[in-house]
């Protein structure tokens, strides 16, 4: 029996549809990284005033959670990186370093104390590194479990 499909009002051919998907993908990532840049700049220029960041932070986190959960559900990790300890350590180190530098600068701008700012930077680096490595390791374990389940379902 032939499956009845609902007619769509799509005016695009396959090439245009693919081009639109690329445009939407690029727009999504420009928004994601743009929001992150705005959050970082506002954190440095207006230290301690997190009310200013609330809107951007909410949109950024919603988008990050959507992208993460959608990729996990479909068994997608990344186009270039593998979910292993080396990658997780590198990403955690970069995140910790970025946050350490940002919070060290904010601390120095606010209080003008070099030693205190360096201590803040080191503590933030350690905290963000540990939180990120835990989150990435947990996510990698969930991803691997999901991939195994998808492969088992595909073999049946």
mmCIF file of C-alpha atoms in Angstrom:
data_model
loop_
_atom_site.group_PDB
_atom_site.id
_atom_site.type_symbol
_atom_site.label_atom_id
_atom_site.label_comp_id
_atom_site.label_asym_id
_atom_site.label_seq_id
_atom_site.Cartn_x
_atom_site.Cartn_y
_atom_site.Cartn_z
ATOM 1 C CA UNK A 1 0.000 0.000 0.000
ATOM 2 C CA UNK A 2 1.339 3.418 -0.953
ATOM 3 C CA UNK A 3 1.898 5.765 1.949
ATOM 4 C CA UNK A 4 -0.098 8.971 1.675
ATOM 5 C CA UNK A 5 1.994 12.045 2.318
ATOM 6 C CA UNK A 6 0.721 15.461 3.092
ATOM 7 C CA UNK A 7 1.618 17.956 0.359
ATOM 8 C CA UNK A 8 3.996 20.687 1.467
ATOM 9 C CA UNK A 9 4.195 24.246 0.290
ATOM 10 C CA UNK A 10 7.977 24.120 -0.043
ATOM 11 C CA UNK A 11 9.149 26.357 -2.870
ATOM 12 C CA UNK A 12 12.769 25.223 -2.608
ATOM 13 C CA UNK A 13 14.550 22.570 -4.609
ATOM 14 C CA UNK A 14 17.096 20.264 -2.959
ATOM 15 C CA UNK A 15 20.052 22.589 -3.622
ATOM 16 C CA UNK A 16 18.227 25.602 -2.195
ATOM 17 C CA UNK A 17 17.142 23.533 0.816
ATOM 18 C CA UNK A 18 20.769 22.548 1.463
ATOM 19 C CA UNK A 19 21.911 26.159 1.079
ATOM 20 C CA UNK A 20 19.213 27.288 3.538
ATOM 21 C CA UNK A 21 20.366 24.665 6.046
ATOM 22 C CA UNK A 22 23.945 25.977 5.750
ATOM 23 C CA UNK A 23 22.755 29.564 6.244
ATOM 24 C CA UNK A 24 20.705 28.595 9.302
ATOM 25 C CA UNK A 25 23.622 26.596 10.741
ATOM 26 C CA UNK A 26 26.021 29.512 10.298
ATOM 27 C CA UNK A 27 23.489 31.905 11.817
ATOM 28 C CA UNK A 28 23.031 29.626 14.810
ATOM 29 C CA UNK A 29 26.772 29.437 15.480
ATOM 30 C CA UNK A 30 27.300 33.167 14.916
ATOM 31 C CA UNK A 31 24.588 33.834 17.487
ATOM 32 C CA UNK A 32 26.072 31.333 19.937
ATOM 33 C CA UNK A 33 29.622 32.694 19.765
ATOM 34 C CA UNK A 34 28.379 36.294 19.537
ATOM 35 C CA UNK A 35 26.400 35.882 22.746
ATOM 36 C CA UNK A 36 29.441 34.384 24.457
ATOM 37 C CA UNK A 37 31.581 37.322 23.305
ATOM 38 C CA UNK A 38 28.986 39.830 24.562
ATOM 39 C CA UNK A 39 28.822 38.062 27.934
ATOM 40 C CA UNK A 40 32.624 38.113 28.251
ATOM 41 C CA UNK A 41 32.913 41.772 27.227
ATOM 42 C CA UNK A 42 30.141 42.855 29.603
ATOM 43 C CA UNK A 43 31.683 40.818 32.421
ATOM 44 C CA UNK A 44 34.994 42.636 31.943
ATOM 45 C CA UNK A 45 33.572 46.137 31.397
ATOM 46 C CA UNK A 46 30.876 46.048 34.097
ATOM 47 C CA UNK A 47 32.224 43.706 36.793
ATOM 48 C CA UNK A 48 29.791 42.563 39.462
ATOM 49 C CA UNK A 49 26.655 43.730 37.680
ATOM 50 C CA UNK A 50 25.181 40.406 36.588
ATOM 51 C CA UNK A 51 21.679 41.819 36.110
ATOM 52 C CA UNK A 52 22.887 43.339 32.858
ATOM 53 C CA UNK A 53 23.857 39.861 31.617
ATOM 54 C CA UNK A 54 20.668 38.034 32.584
ATOM 55 C CA UNK A 55 18.987 38.147 29.173
ATOM 56 C CA UNK A 56 22.056 37.159 27.203
ATOM 57 C CA UNK A 57 22.921 34.433 29.720
ATOM 58 C CA UNK A 58 19.433 32.895 29.552
ATOM 59 C CA UNK A 59 19.424 32.845 25.728
ATOM 60 C CA UNK A 60 22.991 31.494 25.616
ATOM 61 C CA UNK A 61 22.268 28.696 28.090
ATOM 62 C CA UNK A 62 18.992 27.727 26.380
ATOM 63 C CA UNK A 63 20.788 27.482 23.055
ATOM 64 C CA UNK A 64 23.689 25.530 24.572
ATOM 65 C CA UNK A 65 21.329 23.078 26.282
ATOM 66 C CA UNK A 66 19.266 22.650 23.116
ATOM 67 C CA UNK A 67 22.327 21.969 20.957
ATOM 68 C CA UNK A 68 23.818 19.568 23.525
ATOM 69 C CA UNK A 69 20.686 17.544 24.166
ATOM 70 C CA UNK A 70 19.706 17.410 20.490
ATOM 71 C CA UNK A 71 23.122 16.118 19.469
ATOM 72 C CA UNK A 72 23.184 13.578 22.306
ATOM 73 C CA UNK A 73 19.763 12.221 21.389
ATOM 74 C CA UNK A 74 20.920 11.679 17.823
ATOM 75 C CA UNK A 75 24.264 10.160 18.798
ATOM 76 C CA UNK A 76 26.377 13.056 17.519
ATOM 77 C CA UNK A 77 29.457 14.249 19.406
ATOM 78 C CA UNK A 78 31.477 16.518 17.105
ATOM 79 C CA UNK A 79 32.634 16.751 13.534
ATOM 80 C CA UNK A 80 36.356 16.918 14.434
ATOM 81 C CA UNK A 81 36.894 15.751 18.021
ATOM 82 C CA UNK A 82 36.396 12.405 19.718
ATOM 83 C CA UNK A 83 34.900 11.997 23.205
ATOM 84 C CA UNK A 84 38.082 10.908 24.969
ATOM 85 C CA UNK A 85 40.095 12.019 27.992
ATOM 86 C CA UNK A 86 42.681 13.905 25.928
ATOM 87 C CA UNK A 87 40.048 16.051 24.214
ATOM 88 C CA UNK A 88 38.197 16.603 27.495
ATOM 89 C CA UNK A 89 41.423 17.681 29.248
ATOM 90 C CA UNK A 90 42.287 20.092 26.425
ATOM 91 C CA UNK A 91 38.805 21.645 26.352
ATOM 92 C CA UNK A 92 38.711 21.892 30.153
ATOM 93 C CA UNK A 93 42.136 23.510 30.203
ATOM 94 C CA UNK A 94 41.124 26.088 27.603
ATOM 95 C CA UNK A 95 37.857 26.854 29.412
ATOM 96 C CA UNK A 96 39.666 27.166 32.738
ATOM 97 C CA UNK A 97 42.358 29.372 31.232
ATOM 98 C CA UNK A 98 39.831 31.678 29.556
ATOM 99 C CA UNK A 99 37.747 32.018 32.714
ATOM 100 C CA UNK A 100 40.856 32.464 34.880
ATOM 101 C CA UNK A 101 42.103 35.294 32.671
ATOM 102 C CA UNK A 102 38.702 36.991 32.535
ATOM 103 C CA UNK A 103 38.068 36.800 36.271
ATOM 104 C CA UNK A 104 41.675 37.768 37.042
ATOM 105 C CA UNK A 105 41.269 40.890 34.895
ATOM 106 C CA UNK A 106 37.921 41.724 36.475
ATOM 107 C CA UNK A 107 39.400 41.298 39.950
ATOM 108 C CA UNK A 108 42.363 43.511 39.091
ATOM 109 C CA UNK A 109 40.120 46.195 37.568
ATOM 110 C CA UNK A 110 37.874 46.156 40.614
ATOM 111 C CA UNK A 111 40.442 45.975 43.440
ATOM 112 C CA UNK A 112 43.797 46.862 41.855
ATOM 113 C CA UNK A 113 45.674 44.132 43.747
ATOM 114 C CA UNK A 114 47.953 42.009 41.575
ATOM 115 C CA UNK A 115 48.512 39.119 44.013
ATOM 116 C CA UNK A 116 44.806 38.871 44.837
ATOM 117 C CA UNK A 117 43.934 38.939 41.149
ATOM 118 C CA UNK A 118 46.427 36.176 40.385
ATOM 119 C CA UNK A 119 45.009 34.090 43.232
ATOM 120 C CA UNK A 120 41.508 34.665 41.877
ATOM 121 C CA UNK A 121 42.643 33.631 38.390
ATOM 122 C CA UNK A 122 44.268 30.428 39.678
ATOM 123 C CA UNK A 123 41.264 29.468 41.822
ATOM 124 C CA UNK A 124 38.819 30.138 38.984
ATOM 125 C CA UNK A 125 41.035 28.147 36.595
ATOM 126 C CA UNK A 126 41.033 25.145 38.950
ATOM 127 C CA UNK A 127 37.301 25.367 39.628
ATOM 128 C CA UNK A 128 36.293 25.734 35.968
ATOM 129 C CA UNK A 129 38.761 23.039 34.883
ATOM 130 C CA UNK A 130 37.345 20.545 37.396
ATOM 131 C CA UNK A 131 33.706 21.380 36.633
ATOM 132 C CA UNK A 132 34.319 21.180 32.881
ATOM 133 C CA UNK A 133 36.245 17.902 32.986
ATOM 134 C CA UNK A 134 33.492 16.351 35.103
ATOM 135 C CA UNK A 135 30.743 17.631 32.803
ATOM 136 C CA UNK A 136 32.566 16.534 29.634
ATOM 137 C CA UNK A 137 33.410 13.107 31.047
ATOM 138 C CA UNK A 138 29.804 12.592 32.099
ATOM 139 C CA UNK A 139 28.568 13.755 28.683
ATOM 140 C CA UNK A 140 31.054 11.495 26.894
ATOM 141 C CA UNK A 141 29.860 8.512 28.942
ATOM 142 C CA UNK A 142 26.230 9.314 28.089
ATOM 143 C CA UNK A 143 27.160 9.729 24.428
ATOM 144 C CA UNK A 144 28.965 6.380 24.306
ATOM 145 C CA UNK A 145 26.042 4.666 26.016
ATOM 146 C CA UNK A 146 23.617 6.240 23.543
ATOM 147 C CA UNK A 147 25.776 5.202 20.556
ATOM 148 C CA UNK A 148 25.925 1.594 21.815
ATOM 149 C CA UNK A 149 22.169 1.524 22.233
ATOM 150 C CA UNK A 150 21.643 2.988 18.744
ATOM 151 C CA UNK A 151 24.023 0.410 17.226
ATOM 152 C CA UNK A 152 22.261 -2.457 19.059
ATOM 153 C CA UNK A 153 18.863 -1.252 17.845
ATOM 154 C CA UNK A 154 20.199 -0.999 14.307
ATOM 155 C CA UNK A 155 21.419 -4.616 14.324
ATOM 156 C CA UNK A 156 18.030 -6.068 15.287
#
